[in-house]
CSV table of C-alpha atoms and ligand atoms in Angstrom, one decimal:
chain,number,residue,atom,x,y,z
N,28,UNK,CA,118.7,128.9,91.0
N,29,UNK,CA,115.4,126.9,92.1
N,30,UNK,CA,114.2,126.9,94.6
N,31,UNK,CA,115.2,124.1,97.1
N,32,UNK,CA,113.0,121.3,98.6
N,33,UNK,CA,112.9,118.9,101.8
N,34,UNK,CA,112.0,115.8,99.7
N,35,UNK,CA,111.2,113.5,102.7
N,36,UNK,CA,112.9,112.5,106.3
N,37,UNK,CA,113.2,109.4,107.7
N,38,UNK,CA,113.8,108.0,111.4
N,39,UNK,CA,117.2,106.6,110.4
N,40,UNK,CA,118.2,104.5,114.2
N,41,UNK,CA,121.9,104.2,114.0
N,42,UNK,CA,122.8,100.7,116.4
N,43,UNK,CA,126.0,99.7,116.3
N,44,UNK,CA,124.3,96.0,116.0
N,45,UNK,CA,123.2,96.5,112.3
N,46,UNK,CA,125.8,97.7,110.7
N,47,UNK,CA,127.9,95.2,112.0
N,48,UNK,CA,125.1,92.5,111.1
N,49,UNK,CA,125.6,93.9,106.9
N,50,UNK,CA,129.4,92.6,107.2
N,51,UNK,CA,130.7,95.8,105.1
N,52,UNK,CA,133.7,96.3,104.2
N,53,UNK,CA,134.0,99.6,106.1
N,54,UNK,CA,133.8,97.5,109.9
N,55,UNK,CA,136.6,95.7,110.7
N,56,UNK,CA,134.3,93.6,113.2
N,57,UNK,CA,132.5,90.1,110.8
N,58,UNK,CA,129.1,88.6,112.2
N,59,UNK,CA,126.8,85.7,111.4
N,60,UNK,CA,123.8,87.2,110.6
N,61,UNK,CA,121.2,89.5,113.7
N,62,UNK,CA,118.9,92.5,113.7
N,63,UNK,CA,117.1,91.1,110.0
N,64,UNK,CA,113.2,92.5,111.0
N,65,UNK,CA,116.0,96.1,110.7
N,66,UNK,CA,118.5,95.5,108.1
N,67,UNK,CA,115.4,94.6,106.1
N,68,UNK,CA,113.4,98.1,106.9
N,69,UNK,CA,116.4,99.7,106.0
N,70,UNK,CA,116.2,97.6,102.7
N,71,UNK,CA,112.7,98.4,102.6
N,72,UNK,CA,114.1,102.4,103.1
N,73,UNK,CA,116.5,102.6,100.2
N,74,UNK,CA,114.7,100.8,97.7
N,75,UNK,CA,112.4,104.0,97.6
N,76,UNK,CA,114.6,106.8,98.3
N,77,UNK,CA,116.3,105.3,95.4
N,78,UNK,CA,113.0,106.3,93.3
N,79,UNK,CA,113.2,110.0,93.8
N,80,UNK,CA,116.2,112.2,93.7
N,81,UNK,CA,118.2,114.2,95.9
N,82,UNK,CA,120.9,115.8,96.1
N,83,UNK,CA,122.8,115.6,99.6
N,84,UNK,CA,121.3,113.9,103.3
N,85,UNK,CA,121.5,116.0,106.3
N,86,UNK,CA,122.0,114.6,109.8
N,87,UNK,CA,121.7,115.2,113.2
N,88,UNK,CA,122.4,113.2,116.2
N,89,UNK,CA,121.8,111.9,119.4
N,90,UNK,CA,125.9,111.2,119.2
N,91,UNK,CA,126.9,115.0,118.5
N,92,UNK,CA,126.6,115.7,121.5
N,93,UNK,CA,127.4,119.9,121.6
N,94,UNK,CA,126.8,120.6,124.8
N,95,UNK,CA,125.9,124.0,123.8
N,96,UNK,CA,124.3,125.2,120.9
N,97,UNK,CA,124.5,123.7,118.1
N,98,UNK,CA,127.9,123.4,115.3
N,99,UNK,CA,127.4,122.0,111.9
N,100,UNK,CA,130.2,120.1,110.0
N,101,UNK,CA,132.3,123.1,107.7
N,102,UNK,CA,135.4,121.2,106.0
N,103,UNK,CA,134.5,119.1,102.6
N,104,UNK,CA,136.6,115.2,103.8
N,105,UNK,CA,136.6,113.7,107.0
N,106,UNK,CA,138.7,110.6,107.3
N,107,UNK,CA,139.6,108.7,110.4
N,108,UNK,CA,138.3,105.5,112.0
N,109,UNK,CA,135.3,105.2,114.7
N,110,UNK,CA,134.5,103.0,117.7
N,111,UNK,CA,131.8,102.5,119.6
N,112,UNK,CA,132.9,103.8,123.3
N,113,UNK,CA,130.2,101.6,124.4
N,114,UNK,CA,130.8,98.5,121.5
N,115,UNK,CA,133.9,98.7,120.2
N,116,UNK,CA,133.3,94.8,119.6
N,117,UNK,CA,131.5,95.3,116.7
N,118,UNK,CA,131.8,98.6,115.6
N,119,UNK,CA,134.9,99.8,114.3
N,120,UNK,CA,134.9,101.5,110.9
N,121,UNK,CA,136.8,103.5,108.4
N,122,UNK,CA,135.0,106.3,107.1
N,123,UNK,CA,135.6,108.7,104.5
N,124,UNK,CA,132.7,111.8,103.0
N,125,UNK,CA,132.2,114.5,102.1
N,126,UNK,CA,130.1,117.4,103.1
N,127,UNK,CA,128.0,119.5,102.0
N,128,UNK,CA,129.9,122.4,103.9
N,129,UNK,CA,127.8,125.8,101.5
N,130,UNK,CA,124.8,124.2,102.7
N,131,UNK,CA,126.0,123.3,106.3
N,132,UNK,CA,126.9,126.9,106.9
N,133,UNK,CA,123.8,128.3,105.4
N,134,UNK,CA,121.4,126.3,108.2
N,135,UNK,CA,124.1,127.8,110.4
N,136,UNK,CA,123.2,131.4,109.4
N,137,UNK,CA,120.0,130.8,109.1
N,138,UNK,CA,120.2,129.5,112.8
N,139,UNK,CA,122.9,131.9,114.1
N,140,UNK,CA,119.8,135.1,112.9
N,141,UNK,CA,117.2,133.1,114.3
N,142,UNK,CA,118.9,134.1,117.4
N,143,UNK,CA,120.4,130.8,118.2
N,144,UNK,CA,123.9,129.3,119.5
N,145,UNK,CA,126.2,128.2,116.7
N,146,UNK,CA,129.5,126.9,115.6
N,147,UNK,CA,131.2,125.5,112.5
N,148,UNK,CA,133.2,122.3,113.2
N,149,UNK,CA,136.2,123.6,111.2
N,150,UNK,CA,139.1,120.4,113.5
N,151,UNK,CA,140.2,118.6,110.4
N,152,UNK,CA,141.5,115.2,112.9
N,153,UNK,CA,137.4,116.4,114.4
N,154,UNK,CA,136.2,112.5,114.1
N,155,UNK,CA,132.7,112.4,113.1
N,156,UNK,CA,129.8,110.4,115.8
N,157,UNK,CA,128.9,106.9,116.1
N,158,UNK,CA,125.4,108.0,115.4
N,159,UNK,CA,126.0,110.5,112.2
N,160,UNK,CA,127.7,107.7,110.3
N,161,UNK,CA,125.0,104.7,111.3
N,162,UNK,CA,122.5,106.1,109.6
N,163,UNK,CA,124.2,107.5,107.1
N,164,UNK,CA,125.5,104.1,105.9
N,165,UNK,CA,122.1,102.1,106.5
N,166,UNK,CA,120.6,104.8,104.7
N,167,UNK,CA,123.2,105.4,101.4
N,168,UNK,CA,126.3,102.8,102.6
N,169,UNK,CA,127.4,103.9,98.6
N,170,UNK,CA,128.5,107.3,100.3
N,171,UNK,CA,127.5,108.8,96.1
N,172,UNK,CA,126.1,112.0,97.9
N,173,UNK,CA,127.7,114.6,100.8
N,174,UNK,CA,126.3,114.7,103.5
N,175,UNK,CA,125.1,117.2,106.6
N,176,UNK,CA,125.2,116.6,110.3
N,177,UNK,CA,123.7,118.8,113.1
N,178,UNK,CA,124.9,118.5,116.0
N,179,UNK,CA,122.5,118.0,119.2
N,180,UNK,CA,122.7,119.9,122.9
N,181,UNK,CA,122.3,119.8,125.7
N,182,UNK,CA,119.5,121.9,126.6
N,183,UNK,CA,117.2,119.6,127.8
N,184,UNK,CA,120.0,118.4,130.9
N,185,UNK,CA,120.9,122.3,131.6
N,186,UNK,CA,116.7,123.9,131.4
N,187,UNK,CA,114.5,120.9,130.4
N,188,UNK,CA,113.3,118.2,128.1
N,189,UNK,CA,110.8,121.7,127.4
N,190,UNK,CA,113.3,123.9,126.4
N,191,UNK,CA,115.0,121.2,124.7
N,192,UNK,CA,112.7,120.2,122.2
N,193,UNK,CA,110.9,123.8,121.9
N,194,UNK,CA,115.1,124.9,120.2
N,195,UNK,CA,115.4,122.1,118.1
N,196,UNK,CA,112.3,123.0,116.7
N,197,UNK,CA,113.3,126.2,115.8
N,198,UNK,CA,116.4,124.6,114.8
N,199,UNK,CA,113.9,123.1,112.5
N,200,UNK,CA,112.4,125.9,111.3
N,201,UNK,CA,116.2,127.3,110.3
N,202,UNK,CA,117.3,124.5,108.5
N,203,UNK,CA,114.2,124.2,105.8
N,204,UNK,CA,115.2,127.8,105.1
N,205,UNK,CA,118.4,127.4,104.5
N,206,UNK,CA,117.5,124.2,102.4
N,207,UNK,CA,114.8,126.3,100.3
N,208,UNK,CA,116.9,129.3,99.3
N,209,UNK,CA,119.9,127.1,98.0
N,210,UNK,CA,118.3,124.9,95.7
N,211,UNK,CA,118.7,121.3,96.9
N,212,UNK,CA,117.1,118.3,96.5
N,213,UNK,CA,117.0,117.2,100.4
N,214,UNK,CA,116.8,114.3,102.4
N,215,UNK,CA,117.0,114.7,106.3
N,216,UNK,CA,117.6,111.8,108.9
N,217,UNK,CA,116.7,111.8,112.2
N,218,UNK,CA,119.3,109.7,113.8
N,219,UNK,CA,117.4,107.7,116.7
N,220,UNK,CA,115.9,105.0,118.8
N,221,UNK,CA,112.7,105.5,120.3
N,222,UNK,CA,112.8,104.3,123.0
N,223,UNK,CA,116.1,103.2,124.9
N,224,UNK,CA,116.2,101.2,127.6
N,225,UNK,CA,118.5,98.7,126.9
N,226,UNK,CA,119.8,95.5,128.5
N,227,UNK,CA,123.2,96.3,130.6
N,228,UNK,CA,124.6,92.5,129.7
N,229,UNK,CA,125.8,90.6,126.2
N,230,UNK,CA,125.6,87.5,125.1
N,231,UNK,CA,128.7,85.3,124.2
N,232,UNK,CA,128.2,85.6,120.4
N,233,UNK,CA,125.9,89.6,120.2
N,234,UNK,CA,123.8,88.8,117.1
N,235,UNK,CA,121.9,85.1,119.4
N,236,UNK,CA,118.5,86.5,118.2
N,237,UNK,CA,117.4,83.5,121.2
N,238,UNK,CA,117.5,86.8,123.5
N,239,UNK,CA,116.6,89.9,121.7
N,240,UNK,CA,113.2,91.6,122.5
N,241,UNK,CA,111.8,94.7,123.9
N,242,UNK,CA,113.3,95.6,127.3
N,243,UNK,CA,109.6,96.0,128.6
N,244,UNK,CA,106.1,96.2,127.8
N,245,UNK,CA,105.7,100.6,128.8
N,246,UNK,CA,108.8,100.5,126.5
N,247,UNK,CA,107.1,99.5,123.7
N,248,UNK,CA,103.5,100.3,124.9
N,249,UNK,CA,104.8,104.2,123.9
N,250,UNK,CA,106.3,102.9,120.5
N,251,UNK,CA,103.5,101.7,119.7
N,252,UNK,CA,101.2,104.5,120.8
N,253,UNK,CA,103.9,106.8,118.6
N,254,UNK,CA,104.4,105.1,116.1
N,255,UNK,CA,100.5,104.8,115.7
N,256,UNK,CA,100.8,108.9,114.9
N,257,UNK,CA,103.7,108.6,112.1
N,258,UNK,CA,101.1,106.3,110.7
N,259,UNK,CA,98.1,108.4,110.4
N,260,UNK,CA,99.9,111.8,109.8
N,261,UNK,CA,99.3,112.3,113.3
N,262,UNK,CA,103.4,114.7,113.4
N,263,UNK,CA,102.0,117.7,115.1
N,264,UNK,CA,100.3,115.3,117.9
N,265,UNK,CA,103.5,113.5,118.1
N,266,UNK,CA,105.5,116.9,118.4
N,267,UNK,CA,102.8,117.8,121.3
N,268,UNK,CA,103.1,114.9,123.0
N,269,UNK,CA,107.6,114.7,122.1
N,270,UNK,CA,107.9,115.9,125.6
N,271,UNK,CA,106.6,113.2,128.0
N,272,UNK,CA,107.3,110.2,125.1
N,273,UNK,CA,111.1,111.1,126.2
N,274,UNK,CA,110.5,110.8,130.2
N,275,UNK,CA,108.7,108.4,130.3
N,276,UNK,CA,109.8,105.5,127.6
N,277,UNK,CA,113.4,106.9,127.9
N,278,UNK,CA,113.6,108.0,124.8
N,279,UNK,CA,116.5,108.8,122.3
N,280,UNK,CA,114.2,111.6,120.8
N,281,UNK,CA,115.9,113.5,124.3
N,282,UNK,CA,118.7,114.4,121.3
N,283,UNK,CA,116.2,116.4,119.7
N,284,UNK,CA,116.5,114.4,116.4
N,285,UNK,CA,113.2,113.7,115.8
N,286,UNK,CA,111.8,117.2,116.9
N,287,UNK,CA,113.5,119.1,114.7
N,288,UNK,CA,112.9,117.4,112.2
N,289,UNK,CA,109.2,117.3,112.1
N,290,UNK,CA,109.4,121.2,112.5
N,291,UNK,CA,111.6,121.5,108.7
N,292,UNK,CA,109.2,118.9,107.3
N,293,UNK,CA,106.6,121.9,109.1
N,294,UNK,CA,104.4,119.0,110.4
N,295,UNK,CA,103.1,117.2,107.7
N,296,UNK,CA,99.8,115.7,107.8
N,297,UNK,CA,101.1,113.1,106.0
N,298,UNK,CA,100.6,109.8,106.5
N,299,UNK,CA,104.2,108.1,107.4
N,300,UNK,CA,106.1,105.4,105.7
N,301,UNK,CA,106.3,102.9,108.4
N,302,UNK,CA,109.2,100.5,106.7
N,303,UNK,CA,110.0,97.6,109.8
N,304,UNK,CA,109.7,98.3,113.8
N,305,UNK,CA,113.0,95.9,115.8
N,306,UNK,CA,114.6,96.0,118.9
N,307,UNK,CA,118.4,96.1,119.3
N,308,UNK,CA,119.5,95.1,122.7
N,309,UNK,CA,116.5,96.0,124.0
N,310,UNK,CA,115.3,99.4,122.9
N,311,UNK,CA,112.8,100.3,120.2
N,312,UNK,CA,113.6,101.4,116.9
N,313,UNK,CA,112.0,102.1,113.7
N,314,UNK,CA,112.4,102.8,110.2
N,315,UNK,CA,110.4,105.4,109.3
N,316,UNK,CA,110.0,107.8,105.8
N,317,UNK,CA,108.0,110.6,105.4
N,318,UNK,CA,106.9,111.7,101.6
N,319,UNK,CA,106.8,115.2,101.2
Z,415,FE2,FE1,122.1,105.9,120.5
């Protein structure tokens, strides 16, 4: 069997607003427009990924939160309706997706062998979280490739942020080993925003862009600091800064998705391509690609 490889890793945030504004047939609500800088950033990411061959999207999501340990989708097919609990007015999405169960189980086994608590999700009625769905949809709206979905856990709350991040570094290494043994060419998705302080009220028209801006300047400075490290190829420094960033900017890196991905990519020194940055209800979001 040929040796597998992580061919790219992408920071792929999941604001439901972006799917809402795209008006895909799977989503019930209709929008006029909105959040173009980020939607065009995803367009650039899709164009870039269309130039490489890959077999599977492997996504780690802050919204599949297993309180203890790491879970993996363990059935080949899931189909249902996903409703965002905070924005049911924006996201009621009919999903129908395929899972690369063989690779999912291989990552599970590799993580388990490394001493991590793991479980395969084999409930056919399990509802896939909107973080997984949105990141995968915006990266590959045709859904013509299978996915592997990995849960995040509550380690940051039960222990502390450093403990959780360290365990996600381990999970990243297990993911890398499993992909290499599998023969797959994989694209990784870290499904999260950067700074995550958001507004608590919504306008009459959600896509009214005259209301959209970063929540506060401190958040913006933190986002720019992290993006600068990405652009300079300083993934190791990024990983070392991630606990402070997460706590100071209330960042959505609190699920460990970005730590998992940076570690799986062996903290690459390649300069990341920032396809775009924009805010959604005041949160900072970047679409970023590491081509390995
Ligand atoms: Fe989120």
